[in-house]
XYZ file of C-alpha atoms in Angstrom:
692
model
C 9.955 -4.229 -28.111
C 7.288 -5.195 -25.115
C 4.424 -6.900 -26.510
C 3.862 -5.283 -29.704
C 4.734 -1.818 -28.385
C 7.915 0.092 -27.920
C 8.770 0.530 -23.988
C 8.247 4.372 -24.454
C 4.396 3.762 -25.603
C 3.580 1.522 -22.184
C 2.009 3.030 -19.156
C 2.077 1.266 -15.511
C -0.114 3.278 -13.475
C -2.478 2.784 -10.617
C -5.667 4.732 -9.615
C -5.337 5.579 -6.028
C -7.783 7.443 -3.622
C -9.809 7.803 -0.770
C -12.819 5.332 -0.332
C -15.590 6.448 -2.193
C -13.553 9.226 -4.462
C -14.669 7.516 -7.840
C -11.500 5.215 -8.615
C -13.569 2.266 -9.826
C -16.083 4.540 -11.716
C -13.357 6.245 -13.307
C -11.560 3.137 -14.349
C -14.850 1.874 -15.897
C -14.857 5.036 -18.161
C -11.250 4.658 -18.976
C -11.929 1.073 -20.397
C -15.171 2.104 -22.149
C -13.591 4.995 -23.752
C -10.512 3.055 -24.832
C -12.800 0.115 -26.542
C -11.721 -2.340 -23.878
C -15.245 -2.773 -22.919
C -18.560 -2.248 -24.725
C -20.561 -1.374 -21.635
C -20.068 0.967 -18.877
C -20.374 -1.136 -15.240
C -21.801 0.696 -12.470
C -20.795 0.250 -8.594
C -23.927 0.464 -7.442
C -25.343 -2.316 -9.764
C -22.381 -4.321 -8.974
C -21.545 -4.843 -12.685
C -18.201 -3.038 -12.721
C -15.316 -4.943 -14.206
C -12.466 -4.367 -11.784
C -14.695 -4.967 -8.651
C -15.350 -8.736 -9.635
C -15.506 -10.501 -6.036
C -18.934 -10.894 -4.571
C -18.208 -9.166 -1.340
C -16.954 -6.186 -3.494
C -20.105 -6.017 -5.462
C -22.065 -6.643 -2.383
C -20.730 -3.589 -0.250
C -20.012 -1.411 -3.149
C -16.241 -1.236 -2.393
C -13.069 -2.442 -3.940
C -11.554 -4.937 -1.439
C -8.308 -6.349 -4.151
C -6.653 -4.606 -6.486
C -7.473 -5.696 -10.005
C -5.296 -5.447 -13.067
C -6.404 -4.598 -16.634
C -5.143 -2.763 -19.520
C -6.070 -0.801 -22.556
C -4.968 0.869 -25.948
C -5.389 4.542 -26.238
C -3.742 6.372 -29.323
C -0.789 3.811 -30.033
C -0.280 3.455 -26.378
C -0.756 0.744 -24.051
C -2.056 1.482 -20.322
C -1.691 -1.299 -17.767
C -4.103 -0.238 -15.016
C -4.278 -1.484 -11.345
C -7.608 -0.103 -9.590
C -6.670 -0.258 -5.922
C -8.867 -0.251 -2.753
C -9.626 2.954 -0.860
C -10.452 1.419 2.314
C -7.728 1.524 4.852
C -7.984 -2.286 5.977
C -6.887 -2.994 2.486
C -4.058 -0.835 2.366
C -1.333 -3.632 1.678
C -3.241 -3.991 -1.744
C -2.051 -0.205 -2.611
C 1.305 -0.581 -0.921
C 2.204 -3.589 -3.234
C 0.552 -1.882 -6.356
C 2.717 1.330 -5.927
C 5.806 -0.756 -5.427
C 5.617 -2.160 -8.947
C 3.797 0.945 -10.778
C 5.567 3.630 -12.626
C 2.824 6.472 -12.156
C -0.388 7.099 -10.520
C -3.646 8.914 -11.045
C -4.983 10.451 -7.642
C -8.640 10.845 -7.750
C -10.213 13.415 -5.144
C -13.810 14.104 -4.351
C -14.318 17.798 -5.191
C -16.646 18.179 -2.148
C -14.525 16.400 0.205
C -10.917 17.331 -1.385
C -8.232 15.777 0.524
C -9.621 13.273 2.620
C -7.710 11.040 5.450
C -7.051 8.018 3.107
C -6.102 10.454 0.542
C -3.095 11.300 2.754
C -2.446 7.637 3.530
C -1.966 6.867 -0.079
C -0.098 10.131 -1.231
C 2.481 8.922 1.499
C 2.713 5.637 -0.011
C 3.101 7.168 -3.345
C 6.010 9.294 -1.931
C 7.853 6.468 -0.414
C 8.210 4.672 -3.712
C 8.716 8.065 -5.625
C 5.829 7.581 -7.898
C 4.895 10.529 -10.273
C 1.241 11.152 -10.373
C -1.553 13.448 -11.609
C -4.408 14.599 -9.892
C -8.245 13.808 -11.267
C -10.862 16.121 -9.219
C -13.701 13.909 -9.708
C -17.438 14.450 -9.071
C -17.069 18.531 -9.980
C -21.307 18.268 -10.736
C -22.129 17.436 -7.159
C -23.443 20.389 -4.740
C -20.432 22.227 -2.760
C -17.855 20.871 -5.368
C -14.707 23.436 -5.322
C -11.913 22.528 -7.810
C -9.729 25.625 -6.209
C -10.109 24.661 -2.742
C -9.211 21.101 -3.597
C -6.204 22.335 -5.092
C -5.372 24.680 -1.830
C -5.686 21.620 0.464
C -3.348 19.501 -2.031
C -0.899 22.046 -1.375
C -1.430 22.468 2.314
C -2.209 18.865 3.486
C -0.101 17.135 1.008
C 3.139 19.370 0.759
C 2.730 18.979 -2.807
C 3.166 21.123 -5.942
C -0.155 20.976 -7.788
C -0.472 22.657 -11.338
C -4.098 23.014 -12.908
C -3.412 22.317 -16.684
C -7.431 22.365 -16.473
C -10.182 24.765 -14.798
C -13.488 23.801 -14.670
C -16.124 25.193 -16.947
C -18.811 25.706 -14.704
C -19.546 24.086 -11.305
C -22.224 21.869 -9.287
C -25.058 21.225 -11.879
C -23.649 23.583 -14.182
C -20.583 22.141 -14.694
C -20.105 21.513 -18.564
C -16.645 20.557 -18.883
C -13.088 21.899 -18.488
C -11.134 24.923 -20.075
C -7.626 23.718 -21.279
C -5.051 25.940 -20.394
C -2.166 24.883 -22.409
C -4.249 25.422 -25.574
C -6.692 28.051 -24.278
C -9.598 26.125 -25.587
C -12.719 24.629 -23.694
C -13.836 20.922 -23.962
C -17.409 20.707 -23.614
C -19.338 17.274 -22.400
C -22.937 16.721 -22.690
C -22.992 13.765 -20.466
C -24.018 10.853 -22.965
C -21.661 8.083 -22.905
C -21.692 7.931 -26.528
C -20.641 11.391 -27.373
C -17.159 12.847 -27.743
C -15.730 15.700 -26.001
C -16.761 19.133 -28.238
C -13.762 21.644 -28.460
C -15.176 25.011 -28.111
C -14.236 28.656 -27.764
C -13.653 29.860 -24.084
C -16.787 31.437 -23.160
C -15.753 35.361 -22.424
C -16.609 35.213 -18.688
C -14.104 32.749 -18.401
C -11.101 34.379 -20.136
C -9.885 36.440 -17.206
C -9.788 32.989 -15.057
C -8.140 31.202 -17.840
C -5.239 33.892 -18.467
C -4.607 33.919 -14.646
C -4.308 30.205 -14.122
C -2.075 29.610 -17.657
C 0.225 32.513 -16.428
C 0.437 30.693 -12.754
C 1.179 27.438 -14.814
C 4.035 28.880 -16.720
C 5.728 30.697 -13.490
C 5.239 27.462 -11.454
C 6.832 25.410 -14.145
C 9.531 27.857 -14.644
C 10.612 27.714 -11.044
C 11.167 23.975 -11.473
C 12.151 23.541 -15.244
C 15.591 25.153 -16.424
C 14.420 24.813 -20.165
C 11.074 26.857 -19.747
C 12.861 29.219 -17.092
C 15.161 30.282 -19.951
C 12.508 30.956 -22.262
C 10.318 32.552 -19.674
C 13.297 34.953 -18.962
C 13.802 35.764 -22.440
C 10.164 37.129 -22.759
C 9.542 35.151 -25.570
C 6.241 33.323 -26.742
C 6.217 30.082 -25.060
C 4.790 27.040 -27.230
C 2.152 24.637 -26.286
C 4.584 21.858 -26.979
C 7.263 23.536 -24.784
C 4.708 23.722 -21.861
C 3.535 20.073 -22.161
C 7.283 18.622 -22.408
C 8.202 21.066 -19.438
C 5.329 19.391 -17.608
C 6.443 16.065 -18.738
C 9.866 16.514 -17.097
C 8.710 18.133 -13.971
C 6.056 15.546 -13.309
C 8.329 12.414 -13.894
C 10.951 14.197 -11.559
C 7.788 14.557 -8.623
C 8.374 18.158 -9.026
C 4.818 19.162 -9.827
C 1.626 17.255 -9.717
C -0.688 18.112 -12.875
C -4.536 18.733 -11.998
C -7.508 17.929 -14.128
C -11.057 17.791 -13.443
C -14.400 16.106 -14.252
C -17.393 13.882 -13.181
C -16.724 10.358 -14.310
C -20.349 9.240 -13.374
C -21.601 11.796 -15.804
C -19.172 10.937 -18.378
C -17.125 14.409 -18.147
C -13.714 14.796 -18.571
C -12.323 11.354 -18.512
C -10.785 11.397 -22.385
C -8.542 14.461 -21.385
C -7.577 12.721 -18.190
C -6.344 9.631 -20.427
C -4.605 11.912 -22.669
C -2.905 13.526 -19.742
C -1.754 9.831 -18.426
C 0.051 9.609 -21.926
C 1.414 12.993 -22.044
C 2.738 13.674 -18.456
C 3.226 10.100 -16.679
C 6.365 8.132 -17.096
C 7.163 4.908 -19.361
C 9.282 2.201 -17.944
C 12.270 4.123 -19.829
C 11.729 7.352 -17.901
C 11.796 5.565 -14.240
C 15.217 5.068 -12.809
C 16.972 1.478 -13.530
C 15.995 -0.935 -10.429
C 18.877 -1.827 -8.102
C 19.120 -5.065 -6.222
C 21.750 -7.553 -4.572
C 23.455 -10.154 -6.147
C 23.103 -12.838 -3.791
C 26.461 -14.654 -4.596
C 28.695 -12.070 -3.702
C 26.290 -9.557 -1.720
C 27.335 -6.672 -4.216
C 24.638 -4.039 -5.573
C 23.900 -4.676 -9.206
C 21.656 -2.627 -11.638
C 19.043 -3.869 -14.124
C 18.026 -1.017 -17.057
C 14.399 -1.378 -18.407
C 15.548 -3.216 -21.740
C 14.735 -6.754 -23.279
C 18.707 -7.023 -23.872
C 19.502 -7.129 -20.085
C 18.963 -10.525 -17.927
C 15.659 -11.130 -17.011
C 14.136 -9.660 -13.633
C 10.850 -9.698 -12.110
C 9.055 -9.165 -8.661
C 6.370 -11.168 -7.690
C 3.844 -8.668 -5.880
C 0.369 -10.423 -5.548
C -0.772 -14.262 -5.345
C -4.428 -14.889 -6.064
C -6.148 -18.287 -5.535
C -7.999 -17.861 -8.749
C -11.441 -20.097 -8.718
C -10.963 -21.136 -12.645
C -7.394 -20.801 -13.484
C -5.792 -22.024 -10.196
C -2.723 -20.095 -8.265
C -1.777 -16.965 -9.985
C 1.296 -15.078 -9.150
C 1.330 -11.501 -10.606
C 4.826 -10.383 -12.060
C 6.155 -7.024 -12.681
C 8.824 -7.355 -15.315
C 11.918 -5.019 -14.719
C 14.362 -6.328 -17.207
C 14.975 -8.878 -19.842
C 12.202 -11.240 -21.427
C 11.005 -14.834 -20.694
C 8.878 -17.403 -22.548
C 6.017 -19.540 -21.289
C 7.341 -22.860 -19.934
C 10.871 -21.415 -19.735
C 12.796 -21.805 -16.375
C 13.354 -18.967 -14.127
C 15.326 -18.883 -10.782
C 13.437 -17.631 -7.374
C 16.609 -15.906 -5.972
C 15.076 -15.055 -2.877
C 14.327 -18.803 -2.042
C 17.126 -20.237 -4.185
C 14.904 -22.501 -6.169
C 14.650 -23.151 -10.143
C 11.107 -22.745 -11.022
C 9.141 -23.065 -14.274
C 6.787 -20.602 -15.703
C 3.620 -22.186 -16.808
C 1.106 -20.426 -18.755
C 1.499 -16.555 -18.945
C -1.612 -14.481 -18.809
C -2.520 -10.765 -19.401
C -5.513 -9.939 -16.946
C -8.405 -7.827 -17.150
C -9.576 -8.178 -13.929
C -11.060 -11.600 -13.453
C -10.805 -12.220 -17.418
C -7.567 -13.327 -18.797
C -5.859 -13.479 -22.438
C -2.911 -15.903 -22.925
C 0.428 -14.859 -24.222
C 3.268 -16.855 -25.255
C 6.117 -14.364 -23.574
C 7.008 -11.442 -21.230
C 8.767 -8.230 -21.924
C 10.395 -5.570 -19.790
C 7.605 -3.101 -18.442
C 4.949 -6.147 -18.468
C 2.435 -6.438 -15.749
C 1.426 -10.356 -16.116
C 0.008 -13.154 -14.167
C 1.935 -16.542 -14.261
C 0.748 -20.128 -13.654
C 2.846 -22.880 -12.060
C 4.860 -20.994 -9.834
C 3.984 -22.976 -6.805
C 6.987 -21.868 -4.733
C 6.771 -17.993 -5.313
C 5.486 -15.703 -2.744
C 4.669 -11.921 -2.557
C 7.913 -10.254 -2.398
C 10.141 -12.701 -4.323
C 12.478 -12.122 -7.181
C 12.449 -14.084 -10.402
C 15.608 -13.994 -12.518
C 18.205 -15.170 -14.835
C 20.168 -18.071 -12.909
C 23.353 -16.990 -14.655
C 23.057 -13.274 -13.473
C 21.024 -13.783 -10.126
C 19.674 -10.433 -8.346
C 17.582 -10.093 -5.272
C 15.214 -6.896 -5.725
C 13.847 -4.970 -2.833
C 10.798 -6.861 -1.456
C 7.635 -5.149 -0.153
C 7.060 -4.158 3.383
C 3.664 -4.519 4.824
C 2.189 -3.120 8.295
C 1.931 -5.585 11.174
C -1.756 -6.831 12.022
C -3.538 -5.015 14.930
C -6.539 -7.189 15.398
C -7.084 -10.524 16.088
C -9.830 -13.307 16.405
C -9.657 -17.017 17.719
C -11.250 -19.283 14.938
C -12.261 -23.030 15.067
C -14.133 -25.070 12.583
C -17.772 -25.627 13.439
C -17.302 -29.378 12.804
C -14.145 -31.380 14.098
C -13.894 -33.016 10.424
C -13.316 -29.387 8.908
C -10.067 -28.989 10.975
C -7.833 -29.665 7.918
C -10.032 -27.706 5.866
C -9.727 -24.726 7.569
C -6.164 -24.964 8.085
C -5.618 -25.454 4.128
C -8.245 -22.370 3.586
C -6.106 -19.828 5.853
C -2.826 -21.030 4.317
C -4.122 -20.246 1.088
C -5.587 -16.763 2.040
C -2.533 -15.858 4.002
C -0.445 -16.547 0.790
C -2.644 -14.079 -0.936
C -2.412 -11.251 1.719
C 0.443 -10.774 3.632
C -1.107 -8.702 6.345
C -3.256 -11.654 7.242
C -1.339 -13.682 9.927
C -2.252 -17.244 11.095
C -0.965 -18.362 14.472
C -1.427 -20.706 17.147
C -1.999 -20.280 20.861
C -0.869 -23.255 22.964
C -2.229 -22.275 26.212
C -5.738 -21.949 24.572
C -5.381 -24.322 21.919
C -7.007 -21.945 19.465
C -6.187 -20.852 15.903
C -5.524 -17.259 15.843
C -6.640 -14.856 12.965
C -4.724 -11.526 12.789
C -5.695 -8.499 10.364
C -5.578 -4.815 9.725
C -9.282 -4.373 11.111
C -12.663 -5.747 11.617
C -13.999 -5.267 7.987
C -10.368 -6.833 6.942
C -11.330 -9.926 9.005
C -14.835 -9.868 8.255
C -14.358 -10.084 4.526
C -11.660 -12.974 4.951
C -14.096 -14.833 7.101
C -16.891 -14.529 4.688
C -14.533 -15.767 2.180
C -13.989 -19.046 4.265
C -17.307 -19.821 3.733
C -18.279 -18.904 0.256
C -15.058 -20.077 -1.628
C -14.032 -22.946 0.767
C -16.764 -24.212 2.141
C -15.516 -24.004 5.726
C -18.048 -22.690 8.712
C -16.178 -21.507 11.747
C -16.935 -20.338 15.185
C -15.343 -17.024 15.827
C -14.294 -15.474 19.245
C -14.449 -11.746 19.912
C -11.871 -9.743 18.641
C -8.554 -9.284 20.440
C -6.069 -6.309 20.586
C -2.369 -6.995 19.214
C -0.719 -5.891 22.310
C 3.181 -5.673 22.466
C 5.728 -5.194 25.008
C 8.775 -3.339 25.449
C 11.534 -2.045 27.722
C 11.926 1.480 29.277
C 15.508 1.324 30.744
C 19.191 0.338 29.279
C 20.586 -2.793 31.114
C 23.533 -5.032 30.898
C 22.635 -8.886 30.962
C 24.554 -12.381 30.666
C 23.095 -15.316 29.033
C 24.827 -18.657 30.182
C 23.858 -22.084 28.539
C 26.170 -24.693 30.145
C 24.791 -28.342 29.910
C 27.100 -31.256 30.346
C 25.894 -34.783 29.286
C 28.984 -36.902 29.680
C 31.303 -36.429 26.422
C 30.392 -33.514 24.318
C 28.115 -30.706 26.063
C 26.860 -27.683 25.174
C 28.558 -24.251 26.485
C 27.845 -20.649 25.263
C 27.942 -17.420 27.416
C 26.946 -14.063 26.134
C 26.990 -10.416 27.447
C 24.427 -8.037 25.844
C 23.217 -4.670 26.457
C 19.549 -3.798 25.867
C 18.413 -0.163 25.347
C 14.777 1.136 24.276
C 14.395 2.560 20.999
C 11.987 5.022 19.633
C 8.269 3.729 18.849
C 8.256 2.157 15.164
C 12.147 1.603 15.065
C 11.716 -2.431 15.566
C 14.563 -4.447 16.555
C 18.402 -3.369 16.245
C 21.084 -6.017 16.747
C 24.809 -4.603 17.078
C 27.955 -6.681 17.306
C 30.752 -5.209 19.153
C 32.847 -8.384 19.859
C 36.412 -7.720 19.758
C 38.870 -10.452 19.460
C 37.607 -13.905 20.023
C 35.279 -13.631 22.991
C 32.655 -15.103 20.715
C 33.731 -16.847 17.408
C 32.225 -15.257 14.617
C 30.588 -18.311 13.275
C 28.207 -17.904 16.442
C 27.103 -14.576 16.261
C 24.115 -15.187 13.714
C 22.995 -17.756 16.314
C 23.144 -15.095 19.238
C 20.924 -13.085 17.269
C 18.539 -15.865 16.217
C 18.156 -16.855 19.914
C 17.275 -13.303 20.793
C 14.996 -12.643 18.107
C 13.006 -15.970 18.884
C 13.007 -14.816 22.485
C 11.186 -11.508 21.514
C 8.164 -13.231 20.120
C 7.099 -13.861 23.519
C 7.273 -11.079 26.142
C 7.958 -11.299 29.930
C 4.621 -9.530 30.997
C 2.049 -10.925 29.357
C 3.239 -13.069 26.418
C 3.041 -10.454 23.870
C 5.825 -9.698 21.302
C 8.751 -7.371 22.202
C 9.382 -4.468 19.988
C 11.517 -1.345 19.340
C 14.648 -2.930 21.523
C 18.553 -2.467 20.612
C 20.515 -5.576 21.617
C 24.222 -5.250 21.644
C 26.495 -8.220 21.824
C 29.633 -7.031 23.704
C 31.206 -9.903 25.216
C 30.986 -13.528 25.959
C 32.893 -16.875 26.364
C 32.981 -19.983 24.441
C 34.521 -23.780 24.689
C 36.748 -25.140 21.806
C 34.814 -28.623 22.325
C 31.384 -27.910 23.786
C 30.319 -24.505 22.014
C 27.796 -24.920 19.051
C 25.269 -22.626 17.433
C 22.633 -24.131 19.514
C 24.322 -23.173 22.950
C 24.927 -19.526 21.868
C 21.361 -19.537 20.435
C 20.034 -20.578 23.748
C 22.205 -18.225 25.354
C 21.069 -15.157 23.822
C 17.608 -16.245 24.371
C 18.123 -16.478 28.233
C 19.964 -13.450 28.078
C 17.287 -11.310 26.635
C 14.451 -12.950 28.787
C 16.580 -12.404 31.969
C 17.267 -8.726 30.752
C 13.733 -7.636 29.890
C 12.476 -8.339 33.136
C 15.453 -6.008 35.059
C 14.816 -3.288 32.373
C 11.341 -2.086 33.381
C 9.083 -3.682 30.870
C 5.723 -1.824 29.817
C 2.803 -3.038 27.685
C 2.037 -1.103 24.450
C -1.388 -0.808 23.065
C -2.161 0.299 19.217
C -3.629 3.570 18.865
C -5.815 4.371 15.814
C -6.508 7.660 13.839
C -10.092 8.277 13.649
C -11.668 10.617 11.145
C -15.376 11.100 11.590
C -17.224 12.829 9.020
C -20.906 14.117 10.695
C -23.658 16.728 10.018
C -22.872 19.437 12.865
C -25.797 18.621 15.166
C -24.412 15.248 15.960
C -20.558 16.549 16.741
C -21.619 16.848 20.557
C -22.685 13.713 21.121
C -19.833 12.152 19.072
C -16.954 14.025 21.023
C -18.677 12.876 24.434
C -18.647 9.182 23.110
C -14.868 9.582 21.812
C -13.990 10.997 25.415
C -15.637 8.064 27.217
C -13.688 5.877 24.940
C -10.172 7.193 26.018
C -10.344 8.988 22.610
C -8.020 12.134 21.964
C -9.769 14.531 19.574
C -7.113 16.449 17.953
C -9.129 18.943 15.980
C -12.500 19.765 14.323
C -12.669 21.154 10.901
C -15.539 22.622 9.152
C -16.471 21.651 5.657
C -19.205 23.129 4.294
C -22.583 21.800 6.451
C -20.316 18.804 7.838
C -17.679 18.672 10.714
C -14.556 16.321 10.483
C -13.478 15.301 13.691
C -10.165 14.001 14.115
C -9.164 11.728 17.017
C -6.616 9.333 18.104
C -8.314 6.448 19.947
C -7.104 3.109 21.455
C -7.989 0.048 19.401
C -9.531 -1.728 22.196
C -12.154 0.931 22.435
C -13.507 1.037 19.060
C -14.734 -2.558 18.399
C -18.420 -2.266 16.834
C -17.614 1.407 16.480
C -19.696 1.496 13.012
C -22.876 0.608 14.743
C -22.595 2.873 17.647
C -22.003 5.977 14.851
C -25.041 4.981 12.906
C -27.176 5.259 15.973
C -25.670 8.429 17.135
C -25.972 10.297 13.992
C -29.090 8.589 12.324
C -26.815 6.894 9.992
C -25.464 10.074 8.508
C -21.880 9.983 9.993
C -19.116 8.084 8.468
C -15.832 7.063 9.652
C -12.248 5.909 8.664
C -9.745 4.252 11.070
C -6.073 3.405 10.588
C -3.228 2.441 12.536
C -1.095 5.232 13.932
C 1.093 4.327 16.570
C 1.919 2.031 19.513
C 1.769 3.889 23.087
C 2.132 2.724 26.811
C -1.057 1.161 28.194
C -2.408 3.128 31.613
C -1.240 0.987 34.544
C -4.605 0.165 35.765
C -5.634 -1.406 32.392
C -2.012 -3.124 31.837
C -2.731 -4.923 35.453
C -5.846 -6.251 34.108
C -4.439 -7.743 30.934
C -1.531 -8.991 32.849
C -3.384 -10.864 35.411
C -5.791 -12.434 32.731
C -2.609 -13.419 30.648
C -4.291 -13.632 27.291
C -1.567 -15.317 25.062
C -1.609 -14.344 21.317
């Protein structure tokens, strides 16, 4: 049992989408129709359950993923409503890491938008089965079938409509169920239930065409349905549902539904589809991890009878409860106040109170079971990505990887007395969000705050004032440049010191090679024999990594380098880990200067949606900002401009775009890649030597 319910009756799902597609509105309707809330909240009024932060309610956007749960037809659905804005992509990343399924919400007018592609790729990365809900079918320009085509083309997915719309735009009334060959009519009243009606005559051909298409597509990916299809026998409704469930869980198809959450249309059948097609914890593959005692791979099956294992995926400084650690339990069970082992940090910790979260509200429980998503108090030394487990059966689960920050600001308290207060506040925020980095620049004696974008930093600076009472002076944003090498080179590092008695002796020979963008750092040990004793090799790697934090040109971190240790020398008495660490560090610094180092800058993927008459001005402005326009798409009366542009040239772009388009254009910005800086700009940066 998991809580009061068997595991097969649990669904852990995330609501994911591009900003403004209607995720939070859809979640609000789900909570209302399942009886979790008695009143529907509105994003525009700032009364939604899952957008509980002041900043979310003021801006009308989701900033932090909020966990809640509801019950529907003897099933429990644990829901995480995730942000759509690209600056908060880490919230989506950590949510998808621990969820079993996803509901991807699309705007029926815009179809597949830029951030839809980003969240889809994230779901692919974690092999998360999903269904699609085409929202806003009542808006002018809504087109369900165009969205289906876009999902195929842009996301390389296999969407299968299980509903088609009954009417469209202002005439949108409901949906035709292709499995049961009936129509569901919605009157838009939030208190009304959907009414089952016969399919209108003018829709019968459409229904039969798409029903046949659904069965053919399913037969191609499901052997059981294929057998029935080839026998030319009548396929039952239940056989279709079973085949859809199998194919969805295997990520071979994506069932598509439609509706208008704001107008209370189509939400109940979508909740049914979550139950029917998305997996329970039992349907997902078992979780694998490494036993820290013997470095061997082990498996944990989703069962309360297995040893306890859970992943900490989110830390929140709750203003009322204190430090909350959100956990996804993969196996076993644990009671409140019991002791668990943090295998990542090799520490025993005590679970305090256990809370089932409903956004900012909470309900206390006495124990946690397999499949639960729960918040725990008392885990002071547990951080995002840590594994909690049974000490007798330790395991380290795969952690969560987050993108590196691309933008930084210098920050200092307005009053000297607030220095400690600022440090404590930044540490608290950094613990919550792993994409927020805090560093100290010794050259300028400034604290540097780095994040994923201007909005990301703006939100956290606002939280410093509201939640921690710290007023700070903030410098203008700085770009997170990187350095790399462009040539292969062999180099030597020698650290030999004699102090009388024991000295320090370490000599290493390494080869440095450039790697393709995004490959990070690789260390290869090619020592044969005893040129460098085995116990000193980790120290060489550590010294190289440490030296990579400050590059040779302008002090920016080095990336995309392979370092191969192929030779060295040691002394029986004077060699030590410190000597070889210093030798590795010296070898890297010396080698980088000989390997044609270059500066790299972050390039952003910018998508601008604008009325056609402003396109000319927008493109001229992008060209002036070193932007490269990739293509321009026409979508009804609007144009979508796809562009790649250096981050350094888009600070304050929101304001510029508003003035160019009379406030009618919108844009999204996300990190794309690092690219070599033009030499004239690189020279200016090297000359000014701004150190991060």
